[in-house]
Structures are given as structure tokens and as C-alpha cells.
Amino acid sequence: MDEKKSSSFQGFFKGLKTEFNKIIFPNRQDIVKETTATIVVSLLIGVVIAVLDLIMKTGLGFILK
């Protein structure tokens, strides 16, 4: 039973090493592009939410007066 347990650990770590070798890390240019896109989209969504909030606040203020 100890041999089976030992070989299963070896198989696990061999598979783990194989999977780690498949990892492809992005280069600096890709990171900059994706970060820029994330910031721009976040700002756009923030502006849309702010405009919708202003419209709803103004509309409710007009209705409740």
C-alpha cells in the first residue's frame, strides 16, 4: 500500500510539473493593453452609472415637488 501511495504522489507531482510547463505568462505589452482596457471600461461604466443616477434623481425630484 505504501508503494501505491508513493507512486500516486509521484504521478501527481509529475502531472503538476507538466501542467506548469503549459502555462504561458503574458508579456509586458499585453499586460499594458489589458490594464488600459480595464481602466477605460471601468471609467465608462462609472460615467454611465453617474448619468443614470443624475437622471433618476432629477426625475424623482421633479415628480415629488
mmCIF file of C-alpha atoms in Angstrom:
data_model
loop_
_atom_site.group_PDB
_atom_site.id
_atom_site.type_symbol
_atom_site.label_atom_id
_atom_site.label_comp_id
_atom_site.label_asym_id
_atom_site.label_seq_id
_atom_site.Cartn_x
_atom_site.Cartn_y
_atom_site.Cartn_z
ATOM 1 C CA MET A 1 0.000 0.000 0.000
ATOM 2 C CA ASP A 2 2.908 2.351 0.682
ATOM 3 C CA GLU A 3 4.229 1.763 -2.855
ATOM 4 C CA LYS A 4 0.850 2.617 -4.343
ATOM 5 C CA LYS A 5 0.629 5.768 -2.235
ATOM 6 C CA SER A 6 4.188 6.744 -3.165
ATOM 7 C CA SER A 7 3.614 6.219 -6.882
ATOM 8 C CA SER A 8 0.375 8.208 -6.766
ATOM 9 C CA PHE A 9 2.266 11.120 -5.190
ATOM 10 C CA GLN A 10 4.958 10.841 -7.861
ATOM 11 C CA GLY A 11 2.309 10.749 -10.571
ATOM 12 C CA PHE A 12 0.595 13.759 -9.078
ATOM 13 C CA PHE A 13 3.774 15.826 -8.991
ATOM 14 C CA LYS A 14 4.768 14.678 -12.488
ATOM 15 C CA GLY A 15 1.365 15.816 -13.774
ATOM 16 C CA LEU A 16 1.689 19.044 -11.827
ATOM 17 C CA LYS A 17 5.061 19.763 -13.430
ATOM 18 C CA THR A 18 3.621 19.004 -16.875
ATOM 19 C CA GLU A 19 0.746 21.428 -16.302
ATOM 20 C CA PHE A 20 3.076 24.151 -15.009
ATOM 21 C CA ASN A 21 5.124 23.836 -18.201
ATOM 22 C CA LYS A 22 1.968 24.618 -20.217
ATOM 23 C CA ILE A 23 1.500 27.998 -18.505
ATOM 24 C CA ILE A 24 2.169 30.954 -20.798
ATOM 25 C CA PHE A 25 2.710 34.243 -18.992
ATOM 26 C CA PRO A 26 1.718 37.441 -20.834
ATOM 27 C CA ASN A 27 4.398 39.861 -21.938
ATOM 28 C CA ARG A 28 4.566 43.485 -20.815
ATOM 29 C CA GLN A 29 2.791 44.818 -23.917
ATOM 30 C CA ASP A 30 -0.205 42.517 -23.371
ATOM 31 C CA ILE A 31 -0.418 43.464 -19.694
ATOM 32 C CA VAL A 32 -0.379 47.189 -20.524
ATOM 33 C CA LYS A 33 -3.096 46.786 -23.191
ATOM 34 C CA GLU A 34 -5.352 44.719 -20.942
ATOM 35 C CA THR A 35 -4.864 47.043 -17.963
ATOM 36 C CA THR A 36 -5.651 50.084 -20.108
ATOM 37 C CA ALA A 37 -8.788 48.423 -21.471
ATOM 38 C CA THR A 38 -9.910 47.524 -17.947
ATOM 39 C CA ILE A 39 -9.432 51.075 -16.672
ATOM 40 C CA VAL A 40 -11.207 52.638 -19.678
ATOM 41 C CA VAL A 41 -14.195 50.287 -19.429
ATOM 42 C CA SER A 42 -14.427 50.854 -15.656
ATOM 43 C CA LEU A 43 -14.438 54.629 -16.154
ATOM 44 C CA LEU A 44 -17.078 54.404 -18.895
ATOM 45 C CA ILE A 45 -19.338 52.266 -16.731
ATOM 46 C CA GLY A 46 -18.836 54.706 -13.853
ATOM 47 C CA VAL A 47 -19.856 57.637 -16.062
ATOM 48 C CA VAL A 48 -22.934 55.773 -17.324
ATOM 49 C CA ILE A 49 -23.995 54.954 -13.760
ATOM 50 C CA ALA A 50 -23.429 58.573 -12.657
ATOM 51 C CA VAL A 51 -25.516 59.915 -15.562
ATOM 52 C CA LEU A 52 -28.333 57.445 -14.873
ATOM 53 C CA ASP A 53 -28.238 58.394 -11.182
ATOM 54 C CA LEU A 54 -28.448 62.088 -12.038
ATOM 55 C CA ILE A 55 -31.374 61.480 -14.412
ATOM 56 C CA MET A 56 -33.265 59.432 -11.824
ATOM 57 C CA LYS A 57 -32.555 61.920 -9.036
ATOM 58 C CA THR A 58 -33.727 64.844 -11.195
ATOM 59 C CA GLY A 59 -36.788 62.930 -12.385
ATOM 60 C CA LEU A 60 -37.823 61.925 -8.879
ATOM 61 C CA GLY A 61 -37.207 65.455 -7.616
ATOM 62 C CA PHE A 62 -39.464 66.811 -10.359
ATOM 63 C CA ILE A 63 -42.197 64.231 -9.658
ATOM 64 C CA LEU A 64 -42.164 64.697 -5.884
ATOM 65 C CA LYS A 65 -42.340 68.540 -5.952
#
